[in-house]
Amino acid sequence: MDKLKIGGTKLDSRLFIGTGKYSSNDILPKVIDSSKSQVITMALRRVNLDSPKENILNYINKNCILLPNTSGARNAEEAVRIARLAKAAGCGNWIKIEAISDNKYLLPDNYETIKAIDILAKEDFVVLPYMNPDLMDAKRMVDAGASAIMPLGSPIGTNRGIRTEEMIQILIDEIDIPIVVDAGIGKPSQAAQAMEMGADAVLVNTAIASSSDPVMMGDAFRNAVIAGRKAYLAKLGSVKKFASASSPLTGFLQGDE
Amino acid sequence: MSFYNEYLKYKDFDFDSFFKNTTDEDILNTINKDKLDKFDFLRLLSPTAEKHLEQMAAKSNKLSLQHFGKSIILYTPMYLANHCSNKCAYCSFNVENDIDRKQLTLEEVEIEAKNISKTGLKHILILTGESKSKTPISYIKDCVKVLKKYFDSICIEIYPLEEDEYKELISAGVDSLTIYQEVYNEDIYDKVHIAGPKKNYRFRLDAPERGCKSKMRSIGIGCLLGLYDFRIEAFMTGLHGYYLQSKYLDVSISFSLPRIRPHVGSFMDLHDVNDKNLVQIMLALKLFMPYAGINISTRESESFRENLIPLGVTKLSAGVCTEVGGHSQSNKSSSQFEISDTRSVSEVAISLERKGYQPIFKDWVHI
Ligand code: SF4
């Protein structure tokens, strides 16, 4: 498969996975292996360097890129502070901005997110913002220095699939940096759908973590993402809105030059 | 506006006829709904709903996995003092009760903190009796300064404060607030709070909202089950949570469901709340507000707590002592109430793992 380039790094896998919601950290290396994911996101608030058992960093293959997120941040200021703490804790310089001030739906606050990108990009972070799919805000994020854009498919944890399809398609068509569909993807078929649409990658957590066999589900998502990407590259046949009549309706015009 | 206006709307509501008119079909329809309104919530608290607890549990389990995954946050309480200027009929710390009164010095706080942090816990809940003169804000702030070195999340369960005072504690390092109304029924409230500043119903009722305004990250509320009809009290608790969450979207709300335990107090006019009742309250709350946390304390027995986990618990206390200095001192003071689950932190963690859940010791960073 063609490689994905984010912040100067080339990636073979277009499936990012999360580490929250698992029944135990022990399963993580197996899920990372079966999904072949190279970008692993985790909440800095959960990183516990004092406990080898709880220290999520011990479960993530050294070749993977850590994508700490700023979960818990309600505004730009808190997101920036968490990002800096993540870097200081040795999590590298990739950061997923989550600025969420709505505890009911967990919808991202684009305005605060843009402010955080502006600060962190100048500090040499590779910034990936989680966002509500809005074209103008996405453009502002690009201008502020985002390395990729992570629009939500549907509210986080809902497994409802890509309800924001039209908006995401607009971002895919109009934004020149990678688009990673984040949140809401509940089934491999929905991951394939995002990839067929032309998304550059997807991030999946709940759908894998809450399945009965997360290892097998990781593999299923890996395959779905590959299939979707290949379909996109092969260019899907165009969808026809009107059937082509076998006897053309305008055939009588032929020869009428 | 205050939650009091909301309380007044339902104060004289005819709960009996509402419950009588609730049918099995109503309950099943409610369970199948994506989003519940206040009356749906009340239906789930009805006697009719008792026949449908299994279906409610299945949905609650699903919602909980979706919102919180298979992880449970662990914390422990630390009693800083048991001085109290109130006379609550149901509590051992009641100013008139003849118990040993004690208050930790900052050195003792540090020793307690060191001992607790050996268990790996990163979340602490600090408690005092309600005496603003003996344990003023300045003392709480000094304690928080010490505790910050050991813990990532500090929650307070102390006397209600003004908004500015909450802000002061937040800048000192506090991030969460727990405050129970004890009983929402205003008449019973007046009866069981015999004397002291706690008699001020409104000041207590509005405390969680002042916490929200001061930008506390998370707020825990609850009523002391047993002081009045549990169905009505649970309804008011849920409404209170819903009110706060709708108005302050950025605060994470959680519920605690403490049942009254044996104590050195005198109040005996209790309304029984059995295990089935408690499960019903918990399930109704979860279906009504799936994004809210649910905290089950060590007032409940080990086996009961274990059985509740898949029903939507998000937070558990572990390694609990309700005495001042209970985590390190040999001459402990009297306890606030008797606890039932006496397991250590590691015992609770192991049992969670056995059940297929991940015990979470740390879920916050000081920012
Ligand atoms: S419940 Fe609280 S306020 Fe009432 S007597 Fe006990 S410690 Fe004091």
XYZ file of C-alpha atoms and ligand atoms in Angstrom:
632
model
C 0.000 0.000 0.000
C 1.151 3.562 -0.564
C 2.675 5.260 2.448
C 1.074 7.921 4.584
C 3.205 10.911 5.455
C 2.518 12.950 8.578
C 4.912 15.486 10.045
C 7.786 14.148 7.993
C 7.213 10.530 9.108
C 6.256 7.845 6.621
C 3.797 5.238 7.828
C 2.858 1.888 6.330
C -0.316 1.547 8.351
C -3.305 3.795 7.981
C -5.011 2.484 11.076
C -4.414 4.382 14.321
C -5.649 2.743 17.487
C -6.520 3.863 20.990
C -5.626 2.319 24.325
C -8.543 3.325 26.544
C -11.452 1.128 27.579
C -9.563 -2.198 27.581
C -10.104 -4.672 30.401
C -6.357 -4.963 30.843
C -3.206 -3.468 29.385
C -1.814 -6.958 28.779
C -3.871 -7.312 25.644
C -2.465 -4.148 24.046
C 0.687 -5.609 22.474
C -1.417 -8.332 20.866
C -3.900 -5.813 19.460
C -1.079 -3.620 18.190
C 0.405 -6.653 16.534
C -2.796 -7.917 14.916
C -3.839 -4.452 13.739
C -0.299 -3.607 12.559
C -1.024 -0.118 13.734
C 1.962 2.228 13.994
C 0.316 5.178 15.695
C -1.035 4.522 19.156
C -2.993 7.119 21.040
C -3.372 7.292 24.809
C -4.609 9.812 27.325
C -1.788 11.494 29.181
C -4.026 11.626 32.235
C -3.786 7.832 32.316
C -0.009 7.622 31.906
C 1.303 6.394 35.240
C 5.061 6.344 35.186
C 5.208 5.140 38.810
C 3.590 1.820 38.125
C 5.141 -0.643 35.680
C 1.822 -2.430 35.445
C -0.153 0.700 34.732
C 2.492 2.444 32.664
C 0.928 2.167 29.264
C 4.247 3.037 27.613
C 5.548 -0.389 28.628
C 2.943 -2.064 26.457
C 3.602 -0.145 23.270
C 6.187 -1.406 20.824
C 9.124 0.994 20.573
C 8.711 1.227 16.794
C 5.262 2.716 17.174
C 4.622 6.418 17.323
C 2.984 7.569 20.519
C 0.117 9.940 20.026
C -0.704 11.237 23.513
C -3.980 13.087 23.672
C -5.026 15.992 25.827
C -8.189 14.327 27.081
C -9.484 16.175 30.121
C -8.575 19.566 28.676
C -11.550 21.904 28.509
C -9.819 24.728 26.668
C -6.680 25.694 24.751
C -4.734 26.608 27.829
C -5.290 23.227 29.493
C -4.586 21.377 26.237
C -1.273 23.193 25.837
C -0.258 22.398 29.394
C -1.089 18.719 28.958
C 0.824 18.615 25.659
C 3.912 20.043 27.318
C 3.596 17.563 30.181
C 3.343 14.724 27.663
C 6.545 15.818 25.967
C 8.297 16.172 29.323
C 7.129 12.671 30.262
C 8.953 11.265 27.253
C 5.960 10.687 24.984
C 7.608 12.310 21.961
C 6.405 15.358 20.066
C 3.211 14.108 18.462
C 0.085 15.360 20.162
C -3.596 14.869 19.541
C -5.477 17.931 20.696
C -8.715 17.183 22.447
C -10.294 20.336 23.805
C -13.694 19.280 25.031
C -15.902 21.344 27.223
C -19.033 19.295 26.792
C -19.255 16.259 28.990
C -22.559 15.048 27.564
C -21.630 14.463 23.928
C -17.882 14.979 24.179
C -17.878 17.202 21.118
C -14.619 19.003 20.395
C -14.439 22.773 20.677
C -12.890 23.873 17.370
C -12.208 27.416 18.530
C -10.152 26.373 21.546
C -8.494 23.672 19.450
C -7.282 26.195 16.881
C -5.780 28.330 19.627
C -3.925 25.321 21.025
C -2.589 24.311 17.593
C -1.270 27.798 17.080
C 0.831 27.595 20.233
C 1.973 23.988 19.973
C 2.939 23.995 16.307
C 5.367 26.818 17.088
C 6.884 24.606 19.776
C 7.648 21.938 17.180
C 4.878 19.574 18.085
C 3.360 17.443 15.359
C -0.198 18.489 16.052
C -3.219 16.391 15.144
C -6.445 18.079 16.181
C -9.642 16.178 16.931
C -12.359 18.363 15.435
C -15.930 18.852 14.435
C -15.862 18.601 10.626
C -16.139 22.179 9.483
C -14.315 23.393 6.404
C -13.413 26.888 7.553
C -12.186 25.635 10.912
C -10.152 22.935 9.170
C -8.523 25.628 7.025
C -7.764 27.643 10.148
C -6.208 24.551 11.675
C -4.014 24.086 8.638
C -2.959 27.726 8.833
C -2.232 27.357 12.534
C 0.165 24.527 11.783
C -1.736 21.230 12.134
C 0.006 18.217 10.577
C -3.252 16.339 9.982
C -6.915 16.895 10.731
C -8.988 14.436 12.724
C -12.691 15.016 12.081
C -15.253 12.982 13.979
C -17.416 10.476 12.133
C -20.024 10.582 14.898
C -19.819 11.362 18.615
C -17.023 9.569 20.406
C -17.699 6.039 21.614
C -21.025 5.744 19.832
C -19.948 3.265 17.151
C -22.547 4.914 14.918
C -20.330 5.164 11.878
C -19.731 8.079 9.585
C -22.730 10.277 10.178
C -20.813 13.351 9.105
C -20.041 11.861 5.698
C -20.838 14.912 3.570
C -18.754 17.205 5.754
C -15.823 14.838 5.877
C -15.957 14.441 2.105
C -15.664 18.205 1.787
C -12.589 18.183 4.025
C -11.071 15.360 1.995
C -11.685 17.287 -1.212
C -10.526 20.665 0.029
C -7.822 20.182 2.631
C -4.311 19.355 1.553
C -2.998 17.746 4.725
C -3.943 14.193 5.801
C -7.474 13.589 7.063
C -7.771 10.965 9.784
C -11.357 10.047 10.590
C -11.626 9.796 14.343
C -14.483 8.782 16.621
C -17.648 6.962 15.769
C -16.220 4.193 13.616
C -17.908 1.095 14.979
C -17.333 -1.557 12.336
C -14.598 -2.495 9.891
C -17.009 -1.765 7.048
C -17.253 1.837 8.289
C -13.470 2.109 8.366
C -13.415 0.813 4.795
C -16.058 3.388 3.895
C -13.912 6.229 5.266
C -10.935 4.969 3.294
C -12.954 4.567 0.108
C -14.063 8.165 0.511
C -10.427 9.155 0.402
C -9.631 9.625 4.070
C -5.918 9.129 4.673
C -6.329 7.091 7.853
C -8.795 6.200 10.593
C -8.519 6.050 14.357
C -10.405 3.272 16.130
C -10.703 2.589 19.844
C -14.088 1.609 21.273
C -14.976 -0.717 18.397
C -11.868 -2.804 19.012
C -11.697 -2.476 22.805
C -15.333 -3.343 23.418
C -15.475 -6.335 21.082
C -15.340 -9.847 22.525
C -12.093 -10.580 20.731
C -10.083 -7.355 20.389
C -7.138 -9.172 18.795
C -9.249 -10.568 15.982
C -11.098 -7.256 15.653
C -7.759 -5.454 15.279
C -6.962 -7.746 12.381
C -10.411 -7.173 10.866
C -9.874 -3.404 10.958
C -6.411 -3.757 9.453
C -7.875 -5.610 6.493
C -10.783 -3.221 6.142
C -8.488 -0.208 6.025
C -6.299 -1.851 3.406
C -9.349 -2.818 1.333
C -10.802 0.685 1.559
C -7.524 2.318 0.607
C -7.034 0.000 -2.360
C -10.563 0.703 -3.544
C -9.851 4.417 -3.316
C -6.584 4.116 -5.212
C -8.168 1.887 -7.851
C -10.826 4.589 -8.289
C -14.280 3.274 -7.685
C -16.545 3.051 -10.693
C -18.668 6.150 -10.789
C -22.042 5.827 -9.145
C -24.758 6.471 -11.692
C -27.807 8.275 -10.473
C -29.850 7.375 -13.564
C -29.857 4.035 -15.285
C -28.533 4.022 -18.853
C -31.422 2.825 -20.919
C -30.512 -0.123 -23.140
C -32.268 1.532 -26.006
C -31.021 5.097 -25.790
C -33.769 7.633 -25.380
C -32.002 10.087 -27.627
C -30.960 7.523 -30.249
C -33.310 9.117 -32.712
C -30.979 12.120 -32.810
C -28.163 10.080 -34.347
C -27.468 10.899 -37.916
C -29.454 14.026 -37.541
C -26.367 16.176 -38.145
C -31.968 30.229 38.942
C -31.009 27.428 41.226
C -31.820 23.755 41.446
C -34.198 24.784 44.208
C -36.693 25.991 41.569
C -36.518 22.582 39.948
C -36.981 20.922 43.337
C -40.066 23.035 43.985
C -41.615 21.907 40.687
C -41.675 18.335 41.902
C -41.991 18.894 45.633
C -45.729 18.294 45.677
C -45.859 16.009 42.688
C -48.234 13.078 43.119
C -45.642 10.333 42.960
C -48.067 7.674 44.186
C -50.509 8.046 41.318
C -47.694 8.356 38.805
C -46.264 5.064 40.015
C -49.708 3.429 40.104
C -50.298 4.420 36.492
C -46.956 3.124 35.278
C -47.436 -0.066 33.282
C -45.055 -2.827 32.239
C -45.360 -1.593 28.693
C -44.269 1.902 29.762
C -41.144 0.432 31.303
C -40.265 -1.638 28.240
C -40.787 1.361 25.950
C -38.611 3.477 28.179
C -35.814 0.924 28.178
C -35.896 0.890 24.394
C -35.603 4.647 24.066
C -32.323 6.236 23.038
C -32.799 9.262 25.214
C -34.781 9.412 28.417
C -36.658 12.413 29.733
C -37.311 13.139 33.399
C -40.533 11.172 33.499
C -38.917 8.197 31.807
C -36.357 8.316 34.585
C -39.100 8.425 37.195
C -40.824 5.448 35.545
C -37.650 3.440 35.931
C -37.732 4.203 39.645
C -41.293 2.908 39.990
C -42.288 -0.328 41.726
C -43.434 -1.604 38.301
C -39.871 -1.333 36.978
C -38.682 -3.801 39.621
C -39.886 -6.631 37.370
C -37.666 -5.404 34.557
C -34.353 -4.960 36.303
C -32.667 -7.556 34.108
C -33.459 -5.677 30.894
C -32.418 -2.427 32.537
C -29.172 -4.064 33.625
C -28.406 -5.299 30.111
C -28.803 -1.807 28.719
C -26.873 -0.238 31.561
C -24.008 -2.646 30.991
C -23.896 -1.750 27.305
C -24.029 1.995 27.903
C -21.365 1.789 30.531
C -18.986 -0.110 28.250
C -19.598 2.418 25.518
C -18.911 5.420 27.708
C -16.307 4.159 30.147
C -14.986 0.873 28.802
C -13.856 -1.892 31.120
C -12.084 0.331 33.544
C -12.809 1.370 37.125
C -11.082 4.242 38.895
C -9.848 3.526 42.408
C -9.410 6.065 45.184
C -9.329 6.216 48.926
C -10.635 8.666 51.478
C -8.367 10.385 53.984
C -10.019 11.891 57.055
C -8.217 15.074 58.062
C -10.353 15.857 61.088
C -13.590 14.935 62.745
C -14.470 18.216 64.397
C -17.986 19.195 63.552
C -20.254 22.058 64.482
C -23.417 20.349 63.352
C -25.920 18.142 64.980
C -26.989 15.603 62.388
C -29.211 12.922 63.834
C -27.613 10.185 61.758
C -23.877 10.766 62.191
C -21.235 9.798 64.719
C -19.307 13.062 64.310
C -22.336 15.043 65.566
C -21.062 17.807 67.845
C -22.931 16.381 70.814
C -21.614 12.871 70.487
C -18.918 12.005 72.940
C -16.198 10.781 70.641
C -12.458 11.435 70.462
C -11.928 14.512 68.317
C -8.816 14.698 66.289
C -7.204 16.733 63.560
C -4.108 15.788 61.614
C -1.075 18.047 61.729
C 0.628 18.679 58.403
C 3.333 16.199 59.409
C 0.657 13.587 60.048
C -0.969 14.386 56.712
C 2.364 13.705 55.044
C 2.745 10.374 56.843
C -0.778 9.345 55.826
C -0.065 10.436 52.252
C 3.136 8.412 52.128
C 1.370 5.338 53.447
C -1.512 5.632 51.013
C 0.725 6.319 48.051
C 2.542 3.031 48.743
C -0.618 1.320 47.540
C -0.197 3.004 44.147
C -3.344 5.111 44.394
C -3.144 8.503 42.694
C -6.635 9.715 43.527
C -7.449 10.881 47.014
C -10.598 12.166 48.652
C -10.030 14.353 51.680
C -12.719 14.691 54.276
C -13.374 16.680 57.377
C -16.313 16.978 59.681
C -18.082 20.241 59.054
C -16.324 22.768 61.225
C -15.189 25.836 59.405
C -13.570 27.240 62.544
C -11.489 24.180 63.423
C -10.647 23.209 59.832
C -10.677 26.503 57.926
C -9.940 26.869 54.212
C -6.358 27.841 55.040
C -5.841 24.469 56.770
C -7.378 22.560 53.844
C -5.098 24.483 51.474
C -2.028 23.594 53.512
C -3.034 19.942 53.465
C -3.586 20.067 49.695
C -0.102 21.480 49.264
C 1.315 18.409 50.988
C -0.954 15.958 49.208
C -0.154 17.347 45.760
C 3.295 15.814 46.035
C 1.773 12.347 46.235
C -1.484 12.413 44.326
C -2.612 13.449 40.852
C -6.209 14.082 41.741
C -7.486 15.628 44.955
C -11.171 15.654 45.732
C -12.696 17.424 48.730
C -15.649 16.375 50.803
C -15.971 19.165 53.334
C -18.515 21.775 54.477
C -20.140 23.739 51.625
C -18.222 26.789 50.446
C -18.725 30.017 48.568
C -17.699 30.136 44.904
C -14.535 32.139 45.624
C -13.492 29.692 48.299
C -13.849 26.810 45.858
C -11.727 28.784 43.404
C -9.091 29.246 46.071
C -8.926 25.514 46.648
C -8.777 24.813 42.912
C -5.756 27.046 42.562
C -4.202 25.185 45.478
C -4.578 21.892 43.594
C -8.080 20.538 44.221
C -9.852 19.321 41.090
C -12.992 17.582 42.299
C -15.783 18.155 44.746
C -18.105 15.727 46.474
C -21.043 17.067 48.385
C -24.151 15.178 49.384
C -27.436 16.840 49.973
C -28.127 13.962 52.408
C -31.884 14.365 51.935
C -33.685 16.430 49.311
C -36.985 16.481 51.142
C -36.816 19.846 52.827
C -38.946 18.901 55.835
C -36.956 15.798 56.653
C -33.787 17.796 56.026
C -34.868 20.222 58.682
C -35.743 17.423 61.059
C -32.494 15.452 60.836
C -30.234 18.486 60.826
C -31.042 19.471 64.340
C -28.623 22.360 64.793
C -25.608 24.000 63.226
C -24.831 25.748 59.932
C -25.868 22.656 58.020
C -29.461 23.556 58.794
C -29.253 25.959 55.859
C -30.861 23.748 53.173
C -30.444 26.165 50.302
C -26.783 26.869 50.960
C -26.050 23.172 50.771
C -28.320 22.531 47.801
C -26.581 25.191 45.748
C -23.054 24.144 46.714
C -22.549 21.789 43.745
C -23.601 24.582 41.415
C -21.140 26.964 43.060
C -18.544 24.246 42.483
C -19.480 24.144 38.782
C -19.210 27.915 38.534
C -15.800 27.847 40.156
C -14.669 25.395 37.425
C -14.268 22.208 39.405
C -13.405 19.440 36.967
C -15.772 16.898 38.448
C -18.552 16.981 40.960
C -20.088 14.110 42.879
C -23.529 14.393 44.400
C -25.849 12.033 46.215
C -28.356 11.523 48.965
C -28.047 9.403 52.037
C -30.371 6.552 51.209
C -32.582 5.637 54.118
C -33.579 9.078 55.341
C -36.687 9.271 53.148
C -38.535 7.404 50.360
C -35.733 6.199 48.135
C -37.710 6.526 44.888
C -38.327 10.217 45.401
C -34.874 10.916 46.766
C -33.226 9.091 43.842
C -35.421 11.063 41.446
C -34.325 14.357 42.994
C -30.682 13.266 42.895
C -30.959 12.421 39.191
C -32.725 15.710 38.467
C -30.003 17.567 40.317
C -27.298 15.850 38.255
C -29.209 16.519 35.065
C -29.691 20.155 35.981
C -25.979 20.634 36.638
C -24.860 18.744 33.539
C -27.190 20.655 31.242
C -26.090 23.990 32.612
C -22.387 23.240 33.046
C -21.440 21.019 30.151
C -17.762 21.051 31.009
C -18.133 19.448 34.436
C -18.168 15.716 34.789
C -20.948 14.642 37.096
C -21.026 11.511 39.167
C -23.458 9.986 41.582
C -22.841 8.234 44.847
C -25.419 5.981 46.401
C -24.560 5.726 50.087
C -26.941 3.771 52.253
C -27.115 4.746 55.872
C -24.875 2.550 58.026
C -24.705 1.857 61.760
C -23.419 4.973 63.516
C -23.115 6.456 66.989
C -26.057 8.785 66.287
C -29.620 8.631 67.442
C -31.758 8.790 64.313
C -33.663 5.566 63.885
C -36.665 6.554 61.765
C -35.143 4.921 58.729
C -36.666 3.929 55.418
C -35.318 0.589 54.418
C -33.417 0.469 51.131
C -32.636 -3.117 50.215
C -30.104 -4.380 47.692
C -32.699 -4.642 44.956
C -33.742 -1.025 45.550
C -30.164 0.170 45.322
C -29.646 -1.712 42.065
C -32.806 -0.148 40.661
C -31.611 3.356 41.551
C -28.251 2.748 39.977
C -29.720 1.354 36.749
C -32.272 4.137 36.441
C -29.539 6.756 36.868
C -27.335 5.062 34.287
C -30.088 4.849 31.700
C -31.045 8.467 32.349
C -27.498 9.881 32.286
C -25.175 7.300 30.735
C -22.268 9.742 30.641
C -22.344 10.277 34.418
C -20.083 8.346 36.763
C -21.315 6.032 39.502
C -19.428 5.579 42.711
C -20.065 2.747 45.152
C -18.469 3.149 48.551
C -17.232 0.609 51.064
C -20.429 1.009 53.002
C -21.507 -1.865 50.782
C -20.261 -5.406 51.213
C -17.497 -6.887 49.144
C -19.712 -9.340 47.289
C -22.442 -6.789 46.603
C -19.914 -4.300 45.240
C -18.479 -6.963 42.990
C -21.880 -7.795 41.570
C -22.614 -4.147 40.874
C -19.526 -3.607 38.728
C -20.895 -4.703 35.342
C -24.062 -2.693 35.965
C -22.275 0.595 35.430
C -19.948 1.382 38.329
C -17.144 3.746 37.299
C -15.430 4.462 40.604
C -14.672 2.458 43.732
C -13.039 3.344 46.996
C -10.541 0.853 48.324
C -8.371 0.406 51.396
C -10.795 2.553 53.346
C -10.585 3.738 56.966
C -13.116 6.300 58.128
C -11.042 7.295 61.148
C -8.848 10.388 61.276
C -5.299 9.125 60.780
C -6.672 5.713 59.914
C -4.040 5.018 57.270
C -1.051 5.353 59.566
C -1.815 5.917 63.207
C -2.315 3.284 65.825
C -4.412 5.434 68.165
C -7.123 6.121 65.637
C -10.154 8.221 66.459
C -13.775 7.125 66.209
C -14.953 6.332 62.729
C -17.708 8.263 60.968
C -19.639 5.111 60.191
C -18.895 1.423 59.934
C -17.533 0.236 56.649
C -18.466 -3.085 55.203
C -15.892 -3.815 52.525
C -12.581 -3.808 54.367
C -10.373 -5.054 51.520
C -7.016 -3.480 50.790
C -6.329 -1.615 47.550
C -4.521 -4.566 46.011
C -7.288 -6.968 46.977
C -9.860 -4.775 45.272
C -7.616 -4.401 42.219
C -7.110 -8.146 41.921
C -10.812 -8.851 42.196
C -11.535 -6.314 39.447
C -9.032 -7.974 37.178
C -10.616 -11.314 37.889
C -13.905 -9.872 36.729
C -12.315 -8.659 33.491
C -12.058 -5.003 34.519
C -8.990 -2.827 34.661
C -8.371 -1.023 37.963
C -7.267 2.520 37.141
C -4.989 4.118 39.705
C -4.399 7.305 37.791
C -6.807 9.188 35.576
C -5.719 12.758 35.926
C -2.710 15.065 35.697
C -2.266 18.293 37.600
C -2.484 20.994 34.952
S -22.918 14.334 58.797
Fe -21.274 15.765 58.572
S -22.092 17.646 59.318
Fe -23.391 16.061 60.124
S -22.553 15.564 62.093
Fe -21.645 14.174 60.614
S -19.753 15.172 60.044
Fe -21.023 16.694 61.013
